[in-house]
XYZ file of C-alpha atoms in Angstrom:
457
model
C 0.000 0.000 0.000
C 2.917 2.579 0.785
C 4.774 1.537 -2.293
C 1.552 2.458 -4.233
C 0.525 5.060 -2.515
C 4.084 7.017 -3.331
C 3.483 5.954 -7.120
C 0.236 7.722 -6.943
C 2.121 10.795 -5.384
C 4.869 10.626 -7.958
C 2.714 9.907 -10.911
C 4.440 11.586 -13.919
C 7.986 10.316 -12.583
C 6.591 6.662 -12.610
C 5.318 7.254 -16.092
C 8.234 9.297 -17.056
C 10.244 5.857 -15.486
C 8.205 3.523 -17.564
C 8.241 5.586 -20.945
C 12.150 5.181 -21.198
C 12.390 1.911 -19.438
C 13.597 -0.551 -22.177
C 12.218 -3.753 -20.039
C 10.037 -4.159 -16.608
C 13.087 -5.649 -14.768
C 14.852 -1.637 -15.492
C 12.008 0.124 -14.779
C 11.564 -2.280 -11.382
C 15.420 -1.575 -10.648
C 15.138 2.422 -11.555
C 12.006 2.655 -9.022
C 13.826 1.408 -5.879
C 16.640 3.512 -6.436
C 14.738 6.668 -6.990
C 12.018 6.142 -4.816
C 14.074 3.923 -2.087
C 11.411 1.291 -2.684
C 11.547 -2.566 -1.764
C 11.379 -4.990 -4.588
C 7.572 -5.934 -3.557
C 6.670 -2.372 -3.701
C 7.971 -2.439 -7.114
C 6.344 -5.418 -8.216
C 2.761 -4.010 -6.976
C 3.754 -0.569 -8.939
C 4.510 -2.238 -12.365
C 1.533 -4.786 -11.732
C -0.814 -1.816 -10.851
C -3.896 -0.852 -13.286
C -4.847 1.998 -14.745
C -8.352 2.122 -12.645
C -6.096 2.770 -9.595
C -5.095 6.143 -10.525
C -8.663 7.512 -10.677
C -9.614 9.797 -7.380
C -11.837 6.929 -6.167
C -9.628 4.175 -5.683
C -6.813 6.463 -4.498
C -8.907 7.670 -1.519
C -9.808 3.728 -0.843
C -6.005 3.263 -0.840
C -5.335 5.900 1.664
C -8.055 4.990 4.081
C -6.559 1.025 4.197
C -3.447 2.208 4.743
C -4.254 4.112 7.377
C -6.252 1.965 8.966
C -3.565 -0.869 8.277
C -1.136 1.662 10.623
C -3.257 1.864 13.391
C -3.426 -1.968 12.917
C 0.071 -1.953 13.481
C 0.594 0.525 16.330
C -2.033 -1.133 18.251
C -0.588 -4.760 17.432
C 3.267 -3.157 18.971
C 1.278 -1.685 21.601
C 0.040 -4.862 22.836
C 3.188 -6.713 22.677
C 5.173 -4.283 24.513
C 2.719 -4.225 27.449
C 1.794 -7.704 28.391
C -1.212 -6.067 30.742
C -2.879 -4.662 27.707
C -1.833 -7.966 25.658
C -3.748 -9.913 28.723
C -6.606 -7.566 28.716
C -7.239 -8.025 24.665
C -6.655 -11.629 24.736
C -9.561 -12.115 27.562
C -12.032 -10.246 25.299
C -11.179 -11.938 22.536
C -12.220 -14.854 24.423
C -14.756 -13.759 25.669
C -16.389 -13.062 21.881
C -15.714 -16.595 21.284
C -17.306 -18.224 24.541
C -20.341 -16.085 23.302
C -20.269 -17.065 19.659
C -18.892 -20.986 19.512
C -19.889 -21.930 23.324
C -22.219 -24.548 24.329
C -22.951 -26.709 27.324
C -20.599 -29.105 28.627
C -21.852 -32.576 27.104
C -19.384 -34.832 29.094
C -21.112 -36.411 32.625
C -18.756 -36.127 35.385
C -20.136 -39.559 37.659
C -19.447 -40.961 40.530
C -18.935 -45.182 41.219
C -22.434 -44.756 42.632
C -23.962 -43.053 39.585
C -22.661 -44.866 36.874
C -23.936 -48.171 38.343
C -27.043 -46.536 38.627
C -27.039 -45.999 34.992
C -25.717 -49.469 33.955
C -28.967 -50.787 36.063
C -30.840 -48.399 34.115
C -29.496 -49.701 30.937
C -30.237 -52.933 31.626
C -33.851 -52.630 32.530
C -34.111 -50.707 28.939
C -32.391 -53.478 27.352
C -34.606 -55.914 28.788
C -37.637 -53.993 28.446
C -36.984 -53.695 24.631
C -36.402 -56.898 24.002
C -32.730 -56.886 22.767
C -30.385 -59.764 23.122
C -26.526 -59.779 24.322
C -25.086 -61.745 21.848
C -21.084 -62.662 20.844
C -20.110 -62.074 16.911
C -17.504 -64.432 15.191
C -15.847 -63.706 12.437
C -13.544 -66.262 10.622
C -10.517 -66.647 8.072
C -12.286 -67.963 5.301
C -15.286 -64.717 5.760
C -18.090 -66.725 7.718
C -19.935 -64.894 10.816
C -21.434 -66.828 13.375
C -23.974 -65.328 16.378
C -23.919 -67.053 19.688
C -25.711 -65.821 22.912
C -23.562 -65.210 25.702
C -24.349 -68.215 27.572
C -23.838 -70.822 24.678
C -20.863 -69.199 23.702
C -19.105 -69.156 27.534
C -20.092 -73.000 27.335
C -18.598 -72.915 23.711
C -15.149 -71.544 24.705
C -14.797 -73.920 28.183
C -14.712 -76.877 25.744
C -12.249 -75.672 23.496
C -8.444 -76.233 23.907
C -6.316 -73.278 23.165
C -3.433 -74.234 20.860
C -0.465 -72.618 22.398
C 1.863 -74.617 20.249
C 3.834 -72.064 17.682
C 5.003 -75.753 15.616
C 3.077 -75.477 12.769
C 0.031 -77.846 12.286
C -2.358 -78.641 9.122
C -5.813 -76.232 9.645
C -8.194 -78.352 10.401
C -11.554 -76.159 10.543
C -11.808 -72.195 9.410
C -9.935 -70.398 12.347
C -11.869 -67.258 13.730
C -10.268 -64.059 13.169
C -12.394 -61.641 15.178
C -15.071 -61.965 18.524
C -17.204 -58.632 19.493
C -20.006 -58.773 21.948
C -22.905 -56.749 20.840
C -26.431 -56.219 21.396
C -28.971 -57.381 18.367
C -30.047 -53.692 17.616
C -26.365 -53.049 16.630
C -25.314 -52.471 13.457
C -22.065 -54.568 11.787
C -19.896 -51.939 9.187
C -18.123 -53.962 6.581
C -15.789 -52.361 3.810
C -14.780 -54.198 0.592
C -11.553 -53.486 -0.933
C -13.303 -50.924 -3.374
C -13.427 -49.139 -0.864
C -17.622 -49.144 -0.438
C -19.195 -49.791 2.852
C -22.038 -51.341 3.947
C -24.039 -51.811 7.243
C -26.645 -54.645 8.427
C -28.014 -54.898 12.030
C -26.672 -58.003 14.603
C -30.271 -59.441 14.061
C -29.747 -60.114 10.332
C -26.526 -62.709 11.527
C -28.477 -65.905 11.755
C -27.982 -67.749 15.403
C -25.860 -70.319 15.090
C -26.155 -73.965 15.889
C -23.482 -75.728 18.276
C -21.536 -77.180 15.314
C -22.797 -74.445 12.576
C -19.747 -73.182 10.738
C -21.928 -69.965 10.039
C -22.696 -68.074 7.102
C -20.267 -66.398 4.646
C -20.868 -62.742 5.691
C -20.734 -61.580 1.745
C -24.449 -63.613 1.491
C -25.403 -60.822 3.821
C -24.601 -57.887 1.738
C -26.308 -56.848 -1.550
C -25.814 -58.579 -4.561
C -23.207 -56.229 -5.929
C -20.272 -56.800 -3.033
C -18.444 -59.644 -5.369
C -19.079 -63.041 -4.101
C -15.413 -64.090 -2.852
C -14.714 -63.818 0.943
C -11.554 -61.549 0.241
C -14.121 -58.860 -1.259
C -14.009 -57.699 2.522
C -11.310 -56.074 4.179
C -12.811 -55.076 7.668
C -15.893 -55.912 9.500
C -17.002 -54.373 13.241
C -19.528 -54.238 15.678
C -20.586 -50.087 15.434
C -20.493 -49.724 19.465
C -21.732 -46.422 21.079
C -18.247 -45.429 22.002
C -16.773 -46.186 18.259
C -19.243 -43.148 17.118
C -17.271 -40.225 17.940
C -13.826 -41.673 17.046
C -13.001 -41.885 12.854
C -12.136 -44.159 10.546
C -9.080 -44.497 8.983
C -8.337 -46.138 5.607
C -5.255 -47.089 3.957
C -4.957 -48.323 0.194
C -1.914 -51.057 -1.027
C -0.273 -48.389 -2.457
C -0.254 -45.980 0.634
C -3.333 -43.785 0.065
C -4.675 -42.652 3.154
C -7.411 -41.054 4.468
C -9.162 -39.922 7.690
C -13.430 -39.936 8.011
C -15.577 -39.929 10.849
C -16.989 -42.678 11.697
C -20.502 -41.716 12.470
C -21.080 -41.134 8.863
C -21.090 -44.931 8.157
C -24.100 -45.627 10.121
C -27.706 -46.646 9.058
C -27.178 -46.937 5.532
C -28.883 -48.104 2.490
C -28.968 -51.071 0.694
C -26.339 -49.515 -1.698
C -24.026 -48.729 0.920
C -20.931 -45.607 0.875
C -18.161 -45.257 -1.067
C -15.635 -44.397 2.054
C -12.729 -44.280 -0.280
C -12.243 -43.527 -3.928
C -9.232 -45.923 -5.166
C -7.420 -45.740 -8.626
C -7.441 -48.552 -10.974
C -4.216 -50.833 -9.710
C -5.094 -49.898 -6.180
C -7.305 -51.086 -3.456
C -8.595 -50.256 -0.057
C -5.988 -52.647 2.338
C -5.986 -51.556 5.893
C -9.118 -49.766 8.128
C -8.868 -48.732 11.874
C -10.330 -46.943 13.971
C -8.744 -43.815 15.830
C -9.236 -40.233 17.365
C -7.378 -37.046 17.434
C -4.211 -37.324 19.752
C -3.570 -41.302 18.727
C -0.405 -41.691 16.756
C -0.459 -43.872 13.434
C 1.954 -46.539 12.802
C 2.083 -47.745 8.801
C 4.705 -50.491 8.055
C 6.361 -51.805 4.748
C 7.590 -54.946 3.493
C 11.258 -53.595 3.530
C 10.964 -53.399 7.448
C 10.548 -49.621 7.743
C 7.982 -47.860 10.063
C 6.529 -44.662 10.142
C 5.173 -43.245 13.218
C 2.860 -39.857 12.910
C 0.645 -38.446 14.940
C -3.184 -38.179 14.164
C -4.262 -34.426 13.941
C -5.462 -31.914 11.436
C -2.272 -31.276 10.126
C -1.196 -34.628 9.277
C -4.441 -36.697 8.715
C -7.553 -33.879 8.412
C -10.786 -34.944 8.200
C -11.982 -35.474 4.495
C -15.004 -36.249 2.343
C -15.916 -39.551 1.247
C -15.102 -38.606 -2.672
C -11.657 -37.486 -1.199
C -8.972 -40.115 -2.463
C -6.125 -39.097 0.651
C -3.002 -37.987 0.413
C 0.023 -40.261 0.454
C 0.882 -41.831 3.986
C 4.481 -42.968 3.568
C 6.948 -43.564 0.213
C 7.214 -47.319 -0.911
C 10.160 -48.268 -2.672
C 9.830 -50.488 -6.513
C 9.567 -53.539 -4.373
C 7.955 -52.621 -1.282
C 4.442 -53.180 -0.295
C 2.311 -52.236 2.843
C 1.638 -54.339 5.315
C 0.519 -52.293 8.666
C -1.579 -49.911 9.773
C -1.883 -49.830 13.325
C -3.627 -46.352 15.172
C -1.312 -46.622 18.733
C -3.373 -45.483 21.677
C -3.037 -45.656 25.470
C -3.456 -49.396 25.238
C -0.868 -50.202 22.669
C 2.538 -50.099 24.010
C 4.484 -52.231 21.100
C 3.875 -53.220 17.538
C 3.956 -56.682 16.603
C 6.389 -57.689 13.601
C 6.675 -61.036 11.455
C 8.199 -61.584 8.565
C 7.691 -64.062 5.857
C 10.660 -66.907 7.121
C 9.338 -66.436 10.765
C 11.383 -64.233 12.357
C 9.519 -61.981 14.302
C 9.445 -59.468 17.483
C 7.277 -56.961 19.789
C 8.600 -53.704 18.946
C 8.253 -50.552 21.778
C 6.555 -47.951 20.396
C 8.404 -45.196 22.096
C 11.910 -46.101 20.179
C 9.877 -44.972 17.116
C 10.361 -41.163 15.978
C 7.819 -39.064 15.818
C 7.564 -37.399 12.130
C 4.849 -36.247 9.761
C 2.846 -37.894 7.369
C 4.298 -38.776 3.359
C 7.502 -38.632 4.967
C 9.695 -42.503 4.338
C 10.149 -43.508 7.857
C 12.376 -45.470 9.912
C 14.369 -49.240 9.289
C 12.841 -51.213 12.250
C 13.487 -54.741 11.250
C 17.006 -56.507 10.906
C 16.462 -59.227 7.967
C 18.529 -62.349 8.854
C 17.853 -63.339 5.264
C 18.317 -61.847 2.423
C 15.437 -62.985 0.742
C 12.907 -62.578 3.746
C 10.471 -59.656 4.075
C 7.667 -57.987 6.221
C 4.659 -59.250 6.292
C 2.862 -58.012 8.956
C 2.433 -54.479 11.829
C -0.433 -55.652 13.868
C -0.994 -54.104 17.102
C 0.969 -56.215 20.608
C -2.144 -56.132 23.279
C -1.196 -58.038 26.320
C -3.374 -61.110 26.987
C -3.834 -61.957 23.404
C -2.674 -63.967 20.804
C -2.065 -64.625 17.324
C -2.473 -67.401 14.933
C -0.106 -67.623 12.155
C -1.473 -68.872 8.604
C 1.488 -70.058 5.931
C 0.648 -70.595 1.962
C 0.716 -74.448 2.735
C -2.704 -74.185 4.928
C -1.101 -74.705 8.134
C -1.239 -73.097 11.151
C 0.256 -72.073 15.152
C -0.974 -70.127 17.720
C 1.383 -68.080 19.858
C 0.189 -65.791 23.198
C 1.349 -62.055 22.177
C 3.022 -61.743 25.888
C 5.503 -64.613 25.132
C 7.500 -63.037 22.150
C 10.489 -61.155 22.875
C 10.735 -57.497 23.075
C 13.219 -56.304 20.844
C 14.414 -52.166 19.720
C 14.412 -51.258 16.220
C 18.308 -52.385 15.592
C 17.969 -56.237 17.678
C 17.891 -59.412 16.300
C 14.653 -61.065 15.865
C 13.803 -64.510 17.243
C 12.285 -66.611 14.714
C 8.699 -67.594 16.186
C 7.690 -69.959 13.437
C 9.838 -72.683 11.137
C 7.848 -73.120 7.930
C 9.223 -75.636 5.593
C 11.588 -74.950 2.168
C 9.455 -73.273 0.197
C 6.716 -72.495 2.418
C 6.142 -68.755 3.293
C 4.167 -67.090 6.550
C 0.842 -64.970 4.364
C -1.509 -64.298 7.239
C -1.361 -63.283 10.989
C -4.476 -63.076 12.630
C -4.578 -61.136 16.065
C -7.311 -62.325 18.447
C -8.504 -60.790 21.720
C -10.368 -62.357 24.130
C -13.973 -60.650 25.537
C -13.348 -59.100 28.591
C -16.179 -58.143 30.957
C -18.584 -58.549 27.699
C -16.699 -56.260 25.377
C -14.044 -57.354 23.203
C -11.616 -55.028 21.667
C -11.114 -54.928 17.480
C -8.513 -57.546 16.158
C -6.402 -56.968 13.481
C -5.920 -59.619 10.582
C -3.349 -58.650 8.349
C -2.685 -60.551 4.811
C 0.252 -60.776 2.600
């Protein structure tokens, strides 16, 4: 404004300047020395219109400039008096509270109150008619409904296979339990990245020995028939509603969405992700602002950033997300894991075996796109990554190799290892035979069982 301001107060030098100035980079050059302008003054003078010189728009030019001064002055008042700066800052805030402010929608309860309200909850639940029930989902993309009781008399009869030697699979191994109640909904998401809902009730009870039903017979006709159409199911509890969801395509895509938006819907279910031919919706979990996200890659690196509006910010379901970390030519994904309270390590296994339960603290903290951080020492050459799955205490994991066999290992027993130790190898497969799946199974607790992760070569 002052550079054009002293144009307009110099006019028949500036065109006088301009008239004998053989190019814009002279004329630009010739105005700071006569005028002792700065280049960006300079700029705005040669880039000025005609229309400014007329009486109208000069006026308009004086009064925002002065009114840009005052700006200023008052601005270097308040920082050089830090009573002032207080007493600006508190009505500042005080225009807020009045414009954005609403009641406080958190309960603050005692022990004595919130069993009150569980009691209360349970009356309604029983008044209503719903049913506690226990969701299983399994390898091969089968859900099976038990009630509570028949599946506590379920579970006492089976033997937990802590053996990690590798056995033939006998029977489809389950890959996910939830409690829920039968007015709850169950969001699936295919690897085109649509989603679709149906309630509890629609998952037929099943029978003692029932293997279930394949969960894609559930869905609308257009969800492709195979089981590995699906890439995530859950149970949409009450306290999943104000978290989001985060999505992750094979190729690194990623995106952040709230998770409310994916409930109740039609027949022909969301797109929650828009993927480009070659790519494919690979990894989903769920998260809220302050988490940090892990993503790992074949190669052994990790990438550790945390979840806020910088990073990851909330986007529309056309949005296709911006890129999470840099793959190499050869490198694939094979994690996503959103670290919480609860999550203390990472779980790593590679393709041989080899395998460890890495601390999430020895992980830097950078932003998102960047290429992350070698976390996994190869003991051969030809072995690779093939799974990040979150290490929950008092869980376990069953391993799945490309010759349909199979060992289950407790979480708690492998070794804790930094990023530059040698991993233990967990599992022996044979020559030839390669580790594709690990499943991650945790147990219900107190009737509420906490998301698994499944993650696939």
């Amino acid at each position: 404004l002052e550079g054009l301001l002293t144009a307009l107060g110099n006019l028949d030098a500036i065109i006088d300047i301009l008239r004998h100035a053989p190019d814009g980079t002279t004329a630009k050059q010739r105005f700071q020395q006569q005028f002792n302008l700065s280049e960006r003054q300079s700029d705005a003078i040669l880039a000025m219109p005609l229309r400014k010189l007329t009486g109208m728009e000069r006026q308009g030019l004086e009064e925002e400039f002065r009114e840009f001064t005052q700006r200023r002055d008052e601005l270097q008042r308040l920082l050089s008096d830090r009573k002032e700066l207080l007493k600006a800052m508190k009505k500042e805030l005080r225009g807020l509270r009045k414009k954005f402010g609403d009641p406080r929608r958190t309960r603050i309860q005692t022990e004595a109150e919130r069993a009150e309200e569980f009691q209360q909850v349970e009356e309604i639940i029983a008044e209503t008619g719903e049913e506690a029930v226990v969701i299983e989902f399994t390898q091969k993309g089968y859900v099976r409904r038990y009630g509570q009781r028949a599946y506590q008399r379920r579970q006492a009869r089976l033997e937990v296979d802590a053996n990690p030697q590798l056995h033939e699979v006998e029977d489809d191994p389950t890959s996910q339990v939830e409690a829920a109640l039968t007015s709850q909904e169950i969001l699936t998401l295919t690897r085109d990245g649509r989603a679709f809902t149906l309630t509890v009730d629609e998952v037929p009870a099943n029978s003692r020995q029932g293997k279930g039903v394949p969960l894609v017979n559930l869905l609308p006709d257009s969800v492709p028939p195979e089981a590995e159409a699906i890439v995530a199911q859950m149970v949409l509890r009450e306290d999943y509603l104000d978290r989001d969801l985060i999505l992750v395509s094979q190729k690194g895509k990623i995106k952040r969405i709230p998770l409310q938006e994916f409930t109740h819907l039609t027949g022909r279910g969301l797109t929650a992700m828009k993927v480009k031919e070659g790519d494919e919706l690979a990894y989903v979990a769920i998260a809220q602002e302050g988490d940090d996200m892990v993503l790992g890659t074949s190669g052994g690196r990790l990438l550790r950033f945390p979840i806020d509006d910088d990073n990851l910010p909330i986007m529309g379901r056309a949005a296709l997300g911006p890129q999470g970390i840099r793959l190499g030519k050869q490198e694939t994904l094979v994690g996503c894991v959103a670290v919480e309270s609860g999550y203390d390590c990472v779980l790593m296994l590679s393709a041989a075996g080899y395998g460890k339960r890495l601390p999430v603290e020895t992980l830097r903290v950078t932003r998102r796109g960047d290429i992350g951080t070698q976390s996994f020492q190869f003991s051969l050459k030809t072995d690779r990554l093939v799974a990040v799955i979150p290490a929950t205490s008092h869980s376990s994991i069953t391993v799945l190799t490309s010759a349909d066999r199979a060992a289950t290992l407790p979480i708690d027993s492998i070794p804790r290892q930094g990023r530059t130790g040698e991993c233990d190898r967990l599992v022996k497969p044979k020559q030839g035979e390669t580790i594709t799946q690990v499943i991650r199974l945790c147990p219900l607790d107190n009737g509420e069982a906490v998301k698994p992760s499944t993650e696939e070569e």
